[in-house]
Coordinates of C-alpha atoms in Angstrom, one line a residue:
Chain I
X1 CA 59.7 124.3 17.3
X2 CA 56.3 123.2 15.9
X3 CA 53.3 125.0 16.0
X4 CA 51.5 125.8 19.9
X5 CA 48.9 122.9 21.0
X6 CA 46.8 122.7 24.2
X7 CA 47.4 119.9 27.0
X8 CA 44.4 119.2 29.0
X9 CA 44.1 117.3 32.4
X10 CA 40.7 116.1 32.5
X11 CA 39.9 115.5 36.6
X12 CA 37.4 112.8 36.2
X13 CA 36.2 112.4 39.7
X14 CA 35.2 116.4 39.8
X15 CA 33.8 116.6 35.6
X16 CA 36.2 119.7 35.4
X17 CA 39.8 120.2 33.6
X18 CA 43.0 122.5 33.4
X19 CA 45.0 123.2 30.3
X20 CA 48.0 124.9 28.8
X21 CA 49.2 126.2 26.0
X22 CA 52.9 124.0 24.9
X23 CA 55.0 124.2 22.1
X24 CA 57.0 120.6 22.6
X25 CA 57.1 118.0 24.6
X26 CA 60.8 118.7 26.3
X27 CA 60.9 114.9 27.6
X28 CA 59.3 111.8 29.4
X29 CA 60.0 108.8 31.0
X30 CA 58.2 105.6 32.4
X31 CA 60.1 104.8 35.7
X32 CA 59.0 102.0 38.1
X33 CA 56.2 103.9 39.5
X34 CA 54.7 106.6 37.1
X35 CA 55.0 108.1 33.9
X36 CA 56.6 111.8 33.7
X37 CA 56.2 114.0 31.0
X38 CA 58.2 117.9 30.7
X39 CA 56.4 119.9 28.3
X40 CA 58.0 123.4 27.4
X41 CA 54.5 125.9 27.5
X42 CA 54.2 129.6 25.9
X43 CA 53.4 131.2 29.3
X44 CA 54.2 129.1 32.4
X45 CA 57.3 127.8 31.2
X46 CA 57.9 124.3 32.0
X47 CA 54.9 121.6 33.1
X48 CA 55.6 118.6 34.6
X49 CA 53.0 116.1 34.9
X50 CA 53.0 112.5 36.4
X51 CA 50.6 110.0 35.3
X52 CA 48.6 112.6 33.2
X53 CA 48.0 115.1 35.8
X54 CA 49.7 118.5 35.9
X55 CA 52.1 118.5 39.1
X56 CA 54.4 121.5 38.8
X57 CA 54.6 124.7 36.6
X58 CA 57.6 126.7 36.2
X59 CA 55.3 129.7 37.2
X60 CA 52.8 129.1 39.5
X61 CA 54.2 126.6 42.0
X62 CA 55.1 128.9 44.6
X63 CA 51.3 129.0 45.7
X64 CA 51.9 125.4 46.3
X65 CA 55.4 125.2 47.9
X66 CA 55.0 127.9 50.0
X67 CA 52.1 127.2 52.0
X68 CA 52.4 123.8 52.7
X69 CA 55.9 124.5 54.3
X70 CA 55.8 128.0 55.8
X71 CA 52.2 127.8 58.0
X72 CA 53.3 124.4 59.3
X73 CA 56.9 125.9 59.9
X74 CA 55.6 129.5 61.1
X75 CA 53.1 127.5 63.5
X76 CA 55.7 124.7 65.2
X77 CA 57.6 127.0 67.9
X78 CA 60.7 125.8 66.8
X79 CA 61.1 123.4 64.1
X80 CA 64.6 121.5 64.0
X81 CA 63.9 118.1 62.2
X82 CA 62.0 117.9 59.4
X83 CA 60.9 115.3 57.1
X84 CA 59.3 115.8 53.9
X85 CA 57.3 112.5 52.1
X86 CA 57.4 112.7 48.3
X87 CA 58.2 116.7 47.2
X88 CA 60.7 115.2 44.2
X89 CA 60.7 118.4 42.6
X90 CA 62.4 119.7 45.5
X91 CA 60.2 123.1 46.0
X92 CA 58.6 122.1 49.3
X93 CA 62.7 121.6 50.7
X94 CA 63.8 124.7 49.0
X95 CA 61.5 126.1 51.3
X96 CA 61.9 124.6 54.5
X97 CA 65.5 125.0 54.5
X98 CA 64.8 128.9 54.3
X99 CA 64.1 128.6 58.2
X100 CA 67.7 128.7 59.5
X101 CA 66.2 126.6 62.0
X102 CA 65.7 123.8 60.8
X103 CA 68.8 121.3 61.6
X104 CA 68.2 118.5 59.2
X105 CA 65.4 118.0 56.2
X106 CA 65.0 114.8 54.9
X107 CA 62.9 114.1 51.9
X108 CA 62.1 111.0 50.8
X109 CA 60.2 110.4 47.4
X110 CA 59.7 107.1 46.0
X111 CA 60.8 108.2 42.6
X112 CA 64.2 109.3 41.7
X113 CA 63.4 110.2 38.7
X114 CA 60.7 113.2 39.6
X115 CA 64.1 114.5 41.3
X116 CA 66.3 114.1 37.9
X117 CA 63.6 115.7 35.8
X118 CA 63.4 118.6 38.4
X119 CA 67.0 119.3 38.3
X120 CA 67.1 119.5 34.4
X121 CA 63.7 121.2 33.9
X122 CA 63.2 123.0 37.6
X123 CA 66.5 124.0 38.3
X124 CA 65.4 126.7 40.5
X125 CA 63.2 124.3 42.9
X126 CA 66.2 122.4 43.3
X127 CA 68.5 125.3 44.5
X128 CA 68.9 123.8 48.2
X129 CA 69.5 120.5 47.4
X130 CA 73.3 120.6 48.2
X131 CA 72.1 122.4 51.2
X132 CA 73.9 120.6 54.2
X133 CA 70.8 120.4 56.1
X134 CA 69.6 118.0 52.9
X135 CA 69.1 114.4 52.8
X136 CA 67.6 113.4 49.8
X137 CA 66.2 109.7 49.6
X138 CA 64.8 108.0 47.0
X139 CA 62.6 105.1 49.2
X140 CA 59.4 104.4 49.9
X141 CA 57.9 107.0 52.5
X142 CA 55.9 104.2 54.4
X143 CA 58.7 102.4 55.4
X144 CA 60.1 105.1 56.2
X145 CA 57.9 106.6 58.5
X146 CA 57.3 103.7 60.2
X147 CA 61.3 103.0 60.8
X148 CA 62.1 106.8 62.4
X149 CA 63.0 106.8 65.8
X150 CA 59.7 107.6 68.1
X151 CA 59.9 111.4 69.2
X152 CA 62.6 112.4 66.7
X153 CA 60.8 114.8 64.7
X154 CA 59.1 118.6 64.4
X155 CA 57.3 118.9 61.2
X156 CA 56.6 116.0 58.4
X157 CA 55.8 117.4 55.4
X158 CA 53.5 115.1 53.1
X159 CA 53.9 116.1 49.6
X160 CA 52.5 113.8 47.6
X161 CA 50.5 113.3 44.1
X162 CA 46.6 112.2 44.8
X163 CA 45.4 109.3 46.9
X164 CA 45.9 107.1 43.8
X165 CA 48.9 105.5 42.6
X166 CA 51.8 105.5 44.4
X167 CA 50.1 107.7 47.2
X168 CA 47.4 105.9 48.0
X169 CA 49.2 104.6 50.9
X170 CA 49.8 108.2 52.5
X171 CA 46.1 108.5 53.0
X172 CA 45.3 106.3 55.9
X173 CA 45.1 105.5 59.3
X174 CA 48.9 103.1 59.2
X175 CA 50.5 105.5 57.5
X176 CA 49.1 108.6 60.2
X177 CA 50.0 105.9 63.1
X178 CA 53.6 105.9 62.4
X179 CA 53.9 110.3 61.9
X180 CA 52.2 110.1 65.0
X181 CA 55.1 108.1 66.7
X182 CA 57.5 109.3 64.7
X183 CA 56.9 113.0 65.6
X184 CA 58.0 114.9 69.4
X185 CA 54.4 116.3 71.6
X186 CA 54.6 119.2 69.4
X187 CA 55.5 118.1 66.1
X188 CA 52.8 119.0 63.3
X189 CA 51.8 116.9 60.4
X190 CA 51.1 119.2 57.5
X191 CA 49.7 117.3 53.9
X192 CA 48.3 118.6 50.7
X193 CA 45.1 118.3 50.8
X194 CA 43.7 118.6 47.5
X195 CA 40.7 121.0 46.6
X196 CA 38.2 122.7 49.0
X197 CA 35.4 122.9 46.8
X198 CA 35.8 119.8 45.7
X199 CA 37.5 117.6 47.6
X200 CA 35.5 118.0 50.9
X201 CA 34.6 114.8 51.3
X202 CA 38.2 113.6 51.2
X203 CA 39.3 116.7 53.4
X204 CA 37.0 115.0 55.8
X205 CA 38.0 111.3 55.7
X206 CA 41.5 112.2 55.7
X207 CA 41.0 113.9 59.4
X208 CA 39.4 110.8 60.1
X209 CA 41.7 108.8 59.5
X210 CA 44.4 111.0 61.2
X211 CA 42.3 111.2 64.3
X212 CA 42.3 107.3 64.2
X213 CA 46.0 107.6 64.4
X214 CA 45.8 109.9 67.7
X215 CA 46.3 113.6 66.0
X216 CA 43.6 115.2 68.1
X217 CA 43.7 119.0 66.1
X218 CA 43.4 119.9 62.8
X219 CA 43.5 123.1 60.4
X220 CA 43.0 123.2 56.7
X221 CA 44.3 125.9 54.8
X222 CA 42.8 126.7 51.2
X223 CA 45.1 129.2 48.3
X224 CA 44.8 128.9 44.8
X225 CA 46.8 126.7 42.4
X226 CA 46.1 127.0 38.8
X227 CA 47.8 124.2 37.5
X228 CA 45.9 121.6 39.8
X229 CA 42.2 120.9 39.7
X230 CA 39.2 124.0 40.0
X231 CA 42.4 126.4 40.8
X232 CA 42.3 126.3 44.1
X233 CA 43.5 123.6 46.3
X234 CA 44.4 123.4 49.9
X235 CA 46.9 121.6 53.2
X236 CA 45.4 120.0 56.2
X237 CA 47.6 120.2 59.5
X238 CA 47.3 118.2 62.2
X239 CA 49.1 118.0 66.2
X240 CA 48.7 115.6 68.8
X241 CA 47.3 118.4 71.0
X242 CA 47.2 122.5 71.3
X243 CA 46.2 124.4 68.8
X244 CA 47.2 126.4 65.5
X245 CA 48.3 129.9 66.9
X246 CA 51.3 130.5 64.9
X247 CA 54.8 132.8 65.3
X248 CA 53.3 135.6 64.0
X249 CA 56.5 138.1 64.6
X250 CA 58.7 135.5 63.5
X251 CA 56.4 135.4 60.5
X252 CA 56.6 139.3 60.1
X253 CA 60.3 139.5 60.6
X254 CA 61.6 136.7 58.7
X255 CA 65.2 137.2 56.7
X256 CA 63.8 135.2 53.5
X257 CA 61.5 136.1 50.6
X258 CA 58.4 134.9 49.7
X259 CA 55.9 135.8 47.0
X260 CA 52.9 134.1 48.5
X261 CA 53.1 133.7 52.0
X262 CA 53.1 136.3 54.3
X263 CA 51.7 136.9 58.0
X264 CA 48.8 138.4 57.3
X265 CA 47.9 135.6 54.3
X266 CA 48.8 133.1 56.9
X267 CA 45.7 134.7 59.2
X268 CA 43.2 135.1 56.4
X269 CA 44.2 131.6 55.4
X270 CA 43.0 130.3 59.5
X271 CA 38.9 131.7 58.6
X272 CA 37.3 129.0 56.3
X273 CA 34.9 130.4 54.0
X274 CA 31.2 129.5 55.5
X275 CA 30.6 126.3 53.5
X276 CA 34.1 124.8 53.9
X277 CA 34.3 125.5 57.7
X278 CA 30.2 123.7 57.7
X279 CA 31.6 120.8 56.0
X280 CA 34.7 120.1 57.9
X281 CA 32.7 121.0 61.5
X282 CA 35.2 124.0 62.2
Chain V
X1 CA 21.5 112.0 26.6
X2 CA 25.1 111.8 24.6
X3 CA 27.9 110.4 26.1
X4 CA 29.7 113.1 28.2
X5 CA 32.1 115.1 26.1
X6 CA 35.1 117.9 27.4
X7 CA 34.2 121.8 26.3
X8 CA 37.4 123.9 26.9
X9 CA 37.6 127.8 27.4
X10 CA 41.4 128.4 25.8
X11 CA 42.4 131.5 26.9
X12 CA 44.6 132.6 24.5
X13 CA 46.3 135.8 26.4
X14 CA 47.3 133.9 29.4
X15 CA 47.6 130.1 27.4
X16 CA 45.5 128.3 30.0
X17 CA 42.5 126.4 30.1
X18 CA 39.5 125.6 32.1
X19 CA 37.3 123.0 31.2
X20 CA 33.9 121.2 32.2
X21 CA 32.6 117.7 31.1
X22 CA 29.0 117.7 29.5
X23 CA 26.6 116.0 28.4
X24 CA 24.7 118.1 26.3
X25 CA 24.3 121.6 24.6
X26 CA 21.0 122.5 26.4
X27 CA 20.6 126.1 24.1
X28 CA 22.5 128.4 21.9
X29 CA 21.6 131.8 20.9
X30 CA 23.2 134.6 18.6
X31 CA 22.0 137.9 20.3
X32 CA 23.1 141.4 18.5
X33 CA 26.0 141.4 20.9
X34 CA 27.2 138.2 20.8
X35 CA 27.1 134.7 21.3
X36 CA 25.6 132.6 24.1
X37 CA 25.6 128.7 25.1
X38 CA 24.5 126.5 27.6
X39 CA 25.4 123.3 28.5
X40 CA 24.5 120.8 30.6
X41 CA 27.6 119.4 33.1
X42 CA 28.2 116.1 35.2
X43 CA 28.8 118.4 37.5
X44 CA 28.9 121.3 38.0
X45 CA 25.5 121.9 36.4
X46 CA 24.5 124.5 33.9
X47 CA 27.0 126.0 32.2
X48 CA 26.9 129.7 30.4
X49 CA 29.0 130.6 27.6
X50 CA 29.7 133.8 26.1
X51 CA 31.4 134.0 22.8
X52 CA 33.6 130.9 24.1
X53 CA 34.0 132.2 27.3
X54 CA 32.9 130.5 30.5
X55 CA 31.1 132.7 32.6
X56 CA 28.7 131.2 34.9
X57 CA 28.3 127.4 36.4
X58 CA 25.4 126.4 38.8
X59 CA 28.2 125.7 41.5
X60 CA 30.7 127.8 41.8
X61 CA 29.2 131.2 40.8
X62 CA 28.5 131.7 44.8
X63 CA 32.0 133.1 45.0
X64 CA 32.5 135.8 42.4
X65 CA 28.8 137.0 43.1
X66 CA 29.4 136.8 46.2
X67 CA 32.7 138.5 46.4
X68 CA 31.3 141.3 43.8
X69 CA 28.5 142.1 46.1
X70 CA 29.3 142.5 49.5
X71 CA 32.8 143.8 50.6
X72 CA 31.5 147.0 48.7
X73 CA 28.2 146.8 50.4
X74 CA 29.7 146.5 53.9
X75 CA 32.2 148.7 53.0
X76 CA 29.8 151.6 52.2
X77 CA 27.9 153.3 55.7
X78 CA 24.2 153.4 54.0
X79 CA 24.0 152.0 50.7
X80 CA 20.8 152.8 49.5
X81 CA 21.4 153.3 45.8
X82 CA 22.7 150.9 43.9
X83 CA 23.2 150.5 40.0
X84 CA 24.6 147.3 38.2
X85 CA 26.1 147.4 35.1
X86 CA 26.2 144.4 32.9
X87 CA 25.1 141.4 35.2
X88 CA 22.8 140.0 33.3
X89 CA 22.5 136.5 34.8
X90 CA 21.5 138.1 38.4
X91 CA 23.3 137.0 40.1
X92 CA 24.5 139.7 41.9
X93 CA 21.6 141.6 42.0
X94 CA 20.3 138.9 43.8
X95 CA 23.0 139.9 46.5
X96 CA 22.8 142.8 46.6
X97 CA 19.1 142.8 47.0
X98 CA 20.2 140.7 50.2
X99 CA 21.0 143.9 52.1
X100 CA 17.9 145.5 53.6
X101 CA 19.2 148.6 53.4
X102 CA 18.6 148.8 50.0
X103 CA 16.3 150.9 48.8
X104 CA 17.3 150.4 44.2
X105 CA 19.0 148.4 42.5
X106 CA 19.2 148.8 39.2
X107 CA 20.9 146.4 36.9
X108 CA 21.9 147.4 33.4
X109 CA 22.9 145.1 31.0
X110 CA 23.0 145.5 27.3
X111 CA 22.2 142.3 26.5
X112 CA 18.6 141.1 26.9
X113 CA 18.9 137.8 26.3
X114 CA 21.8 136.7 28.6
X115 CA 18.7 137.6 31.0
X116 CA 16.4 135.5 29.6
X117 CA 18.8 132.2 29.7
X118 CA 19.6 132.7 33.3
X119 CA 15.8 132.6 34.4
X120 CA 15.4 129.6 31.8
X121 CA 18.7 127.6 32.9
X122 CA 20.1 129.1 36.0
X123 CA 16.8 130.3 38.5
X124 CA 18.1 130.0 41.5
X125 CA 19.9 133.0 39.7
X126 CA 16.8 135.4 39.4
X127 CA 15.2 134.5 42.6
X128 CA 15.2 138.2 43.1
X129 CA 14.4 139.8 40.4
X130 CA 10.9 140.3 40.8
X131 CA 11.9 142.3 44.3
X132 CA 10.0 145.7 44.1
X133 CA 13.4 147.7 44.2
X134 CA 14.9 145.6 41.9
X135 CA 15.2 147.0 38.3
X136 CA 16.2 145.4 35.1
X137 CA 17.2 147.8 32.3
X138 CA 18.3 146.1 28.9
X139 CA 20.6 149.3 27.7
X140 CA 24.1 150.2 27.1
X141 CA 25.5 150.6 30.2
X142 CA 27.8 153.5 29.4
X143 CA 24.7 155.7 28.0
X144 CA 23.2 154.9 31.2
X145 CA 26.0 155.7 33.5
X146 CA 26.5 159.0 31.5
X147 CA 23.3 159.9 32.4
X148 CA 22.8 159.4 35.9
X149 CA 22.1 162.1 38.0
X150 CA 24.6 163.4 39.7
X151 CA 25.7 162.5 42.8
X152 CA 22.9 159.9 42.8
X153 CA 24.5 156.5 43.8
X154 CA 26.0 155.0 46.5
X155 CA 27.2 151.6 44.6
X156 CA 28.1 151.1 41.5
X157 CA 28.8 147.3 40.3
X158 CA 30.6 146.8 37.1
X159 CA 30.0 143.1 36.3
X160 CA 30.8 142.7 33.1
X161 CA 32.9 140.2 30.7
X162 CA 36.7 140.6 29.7
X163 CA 37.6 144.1 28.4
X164 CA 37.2 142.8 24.4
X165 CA 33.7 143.2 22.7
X166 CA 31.0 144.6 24.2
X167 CA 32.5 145.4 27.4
X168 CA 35.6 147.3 26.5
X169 CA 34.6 150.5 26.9
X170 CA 33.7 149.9 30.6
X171 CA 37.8 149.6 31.3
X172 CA 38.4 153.3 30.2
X173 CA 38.5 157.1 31.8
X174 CA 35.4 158.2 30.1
X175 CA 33.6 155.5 31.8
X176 CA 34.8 156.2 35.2
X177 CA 34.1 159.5 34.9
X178 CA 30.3 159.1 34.4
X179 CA 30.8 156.7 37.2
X180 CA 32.3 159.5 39.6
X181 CA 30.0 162.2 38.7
X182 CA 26.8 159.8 39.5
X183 CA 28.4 159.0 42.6
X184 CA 28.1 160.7 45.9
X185 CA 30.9 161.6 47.5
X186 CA 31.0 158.3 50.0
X187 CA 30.2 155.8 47.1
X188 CA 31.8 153.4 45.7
X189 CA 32.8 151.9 42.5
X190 CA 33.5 148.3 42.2
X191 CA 34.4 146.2 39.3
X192 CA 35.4 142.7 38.5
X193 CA 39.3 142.7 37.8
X194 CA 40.5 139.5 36.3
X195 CA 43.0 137.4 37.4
X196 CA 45.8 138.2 39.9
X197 CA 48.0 136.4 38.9
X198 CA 48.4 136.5 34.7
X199 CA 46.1 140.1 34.8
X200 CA 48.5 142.4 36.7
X201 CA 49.0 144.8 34.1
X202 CA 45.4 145.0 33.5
X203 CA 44.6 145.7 37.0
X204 CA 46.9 148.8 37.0
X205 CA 45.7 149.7 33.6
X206 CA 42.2 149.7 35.3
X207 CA 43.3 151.9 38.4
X208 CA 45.2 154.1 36.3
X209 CA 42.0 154.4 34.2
X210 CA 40.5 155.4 37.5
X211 CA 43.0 157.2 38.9
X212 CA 42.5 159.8 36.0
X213 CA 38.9 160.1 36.2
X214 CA 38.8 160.9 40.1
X215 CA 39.0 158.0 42.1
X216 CA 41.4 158.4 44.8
X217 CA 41.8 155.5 46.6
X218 CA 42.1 151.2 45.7
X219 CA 41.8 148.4 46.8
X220 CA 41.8 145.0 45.0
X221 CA 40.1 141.4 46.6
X222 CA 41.5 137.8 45.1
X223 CA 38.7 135.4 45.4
X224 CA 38.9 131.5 43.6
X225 CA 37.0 131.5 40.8
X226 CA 37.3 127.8 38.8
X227 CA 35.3 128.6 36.0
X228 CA 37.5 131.6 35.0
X229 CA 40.9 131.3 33.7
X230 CA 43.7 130.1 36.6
X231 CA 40.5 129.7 39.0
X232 CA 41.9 132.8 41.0
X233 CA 40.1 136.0 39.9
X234 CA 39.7 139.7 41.9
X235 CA 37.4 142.6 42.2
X236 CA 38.5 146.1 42.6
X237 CA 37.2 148.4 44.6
X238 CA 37.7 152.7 44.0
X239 CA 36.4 155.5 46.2
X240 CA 36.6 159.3 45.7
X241 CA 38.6 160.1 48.7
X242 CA 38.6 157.5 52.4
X243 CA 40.0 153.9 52.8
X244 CA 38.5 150.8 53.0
X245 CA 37.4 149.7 56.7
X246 CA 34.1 148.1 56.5
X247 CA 31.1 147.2 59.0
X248 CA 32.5 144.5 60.3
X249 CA 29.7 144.0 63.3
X250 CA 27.4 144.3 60.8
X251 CA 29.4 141.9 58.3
X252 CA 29.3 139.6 60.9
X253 CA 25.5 140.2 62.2
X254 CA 24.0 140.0 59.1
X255 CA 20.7 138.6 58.7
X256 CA 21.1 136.4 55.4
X257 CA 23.5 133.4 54.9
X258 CA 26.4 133.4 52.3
X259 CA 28.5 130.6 50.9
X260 CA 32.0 132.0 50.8
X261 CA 32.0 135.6 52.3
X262 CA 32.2 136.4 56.2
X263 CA 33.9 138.9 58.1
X264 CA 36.6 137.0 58.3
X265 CA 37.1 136.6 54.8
X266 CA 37.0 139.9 53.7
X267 CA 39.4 140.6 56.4
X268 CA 41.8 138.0 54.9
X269 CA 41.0 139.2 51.3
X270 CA 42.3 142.7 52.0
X271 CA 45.6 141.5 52.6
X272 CA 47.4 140.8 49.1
X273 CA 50.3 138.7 48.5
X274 CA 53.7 140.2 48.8
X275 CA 53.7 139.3 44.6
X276 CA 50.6 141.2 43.9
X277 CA 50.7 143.7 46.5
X278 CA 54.3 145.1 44.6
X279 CA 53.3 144.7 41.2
X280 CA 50.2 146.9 42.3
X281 CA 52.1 149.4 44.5
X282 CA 50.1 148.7 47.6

């Protein structure tokens, strides 16, 4: 145990940072695709971060995990298939697998390793993985996409680090073209879509490119996230057609826990504050 | 014009950080009460400092001044009378001022010169300070609370720092008390409550504080906030007896623009997380 030290993320692009307070670094490894680092912190217990930037925290990653699963499963009228790119750390299918629903999950992260460290140093995001519904893959989400059978699925979940790296690939209009196909009429696309103060501009080019790829509707979704850039940070939905009226009984009645997420955050969450809703033409 | 450097806010009791880039210190002064700096940022513009602590930038101050300001104004029937205690920069004075209602607003700070760096660095801030029912006080805010007249105010805005130095005796029953007996019987208290999700404790301690000088009734609002620590920060609002339905045509008829708050967003704001709601009894 040495002494506490502070870890920063410095976020270039927005000139603003996020720190915390760690006593040791727990591990780290250099897979094919990215460098993750555990660190072992004094009040948010363990931080993962890939390439530098802070991806998960033993405390505050709810905020994250729940909301871009539940609106997107809570807004689908009844979600069997789901696919989830990236989510390694397993949160995002810990909690689409709450929805007794849901048939079969699939997620497919390009890195194994992200998994590995999650089941040593997030056990509890991994909970589900034995989960019979679960198909975990280690494989490039691209191809992926773009081999499902057309029509075959309900939600796909995009949970991926920032449109650089690895993920730049999950940001444009190829990539949209084959969720399109891949999903049923009804299916919703549902990514993480970084921060609304911030991140507008990219909010806005990647419902651009989305539309390019057919998806007709979209709905952005801000919460707050402490651990990622300015604290507050946001998903993007998207359908072929209709709009974003969700099962709001099903939402109120529903047999699992959440700490974030509820109903009535799920309709605050729909009204954009003015100067988002201006900037995305809501 | 230095190359661009990173100044961090640790936050020791919660072991997170916030952090802006700059380019230069643009000021520093030691008042009597304590300690304040501004930089200049890449961007997020000005930056206040006070005693390490970040308190305002030029972009995202919109939404705590914002949020301070007007779910208690829409919340109250006729607020006429409204005193501000600490806000120094202006900021929400400014706000407030934006209610034509209005007929006083005066704002209380002990600290003259946190005053005199907003209308230096941050102008926009003070655009209403020169409104003829706007009045600036430089005082101790609990002296003047004490000696209010009774049953004189409709609003009272506590916009102060953290509860350490100069401002911790505005978290305590004696406070509150002058608070209740210059209020009239429909007023309202309000008061900047830290974060919701590492300030919990504090946030009870305040309504218990409350609680035992008269206030009958709560009600906490989360609002992002990146410039304080975990970006995710909350005002709480207390009333003598009655609940908390506001104008809501008038929220949504009003005759000046706002960033972040609408109608719809207090709406949404009322409704607290399942996590924050329990640990707050709601």
């Amino acid at each position: 145990m040495t002494a506490p030290t502070w870890l920063y993320e410095n976020f270039d692009p927005a000139g603003s940072a996020i720190g915390f307070r760690v006593t040791r670094k727990l591990d780290e490894v250099q897979s094919p695709f990215q460098k993750i680092e555990i660190y072992e912190s004094t009040d948010w217990g363990n931080v993962m971060l890939i390439d530098g930037a802070m991806m998960v925290t033993t405390r505050d990653n709810f905020l994250y995990h729940e909301m871009v699963a539940h609106p997107a499963l809570f807004t689908h009228a009844d979600p069997k298939q789901v696919v989830i790119i990236g989510g390694g750390d397993c949160g995002t299918l810990r909690e689409v697998l709450k929805h007794a629903g849901v048939q079969k999950a699939v997620q497919c992260d390009i890195d194994e390793q992200v998994t590995r460290m999650a089941e040593k140093y997030f056990p509890e995001l991994c909970a589900s993985n034995d989960d019979p519904r679960a198909e975990l893959l280690f494989d490039d989400g691209i191809a992926y996409m773009a081999n499902c059978a057309p029509g075959s699925l309900d939600i796909v979940v995009v949970d991926s680090t920032d449109p650089v790296g690895p993920a730049e690939g999950l940001f444009n209009k190829a990539f949209y073209e084959s969720c399109f196909r891949a999903l049923k009429d009804d299916g919703i696309l549902v990514q993480q879509s970084e921060s609304p103060l911030v991140h507008l501009d990219l909010i806005n080019a990647m419902r651009a490119e989305m539309g390019k790829a057919g998806f007709a509707t979209f709905q952005t979704l801000p919460f707050p996230q402490p651990c990622y850039p300015t604290g507050w940070w946001s998903c993007t939905l998207a359908r072929k057609s209709g709009g974003f009226e969700f099962r709001e009984a099903d939402a109120r009645a529903k047999a699992f826990k959440t700490k974030y997420y509820s109903a009535d955050l799920h309709k605050g969450a729909q009204h954009l504050p003015p100067f988002v809703a201006e900037a995305l033409g809501d």
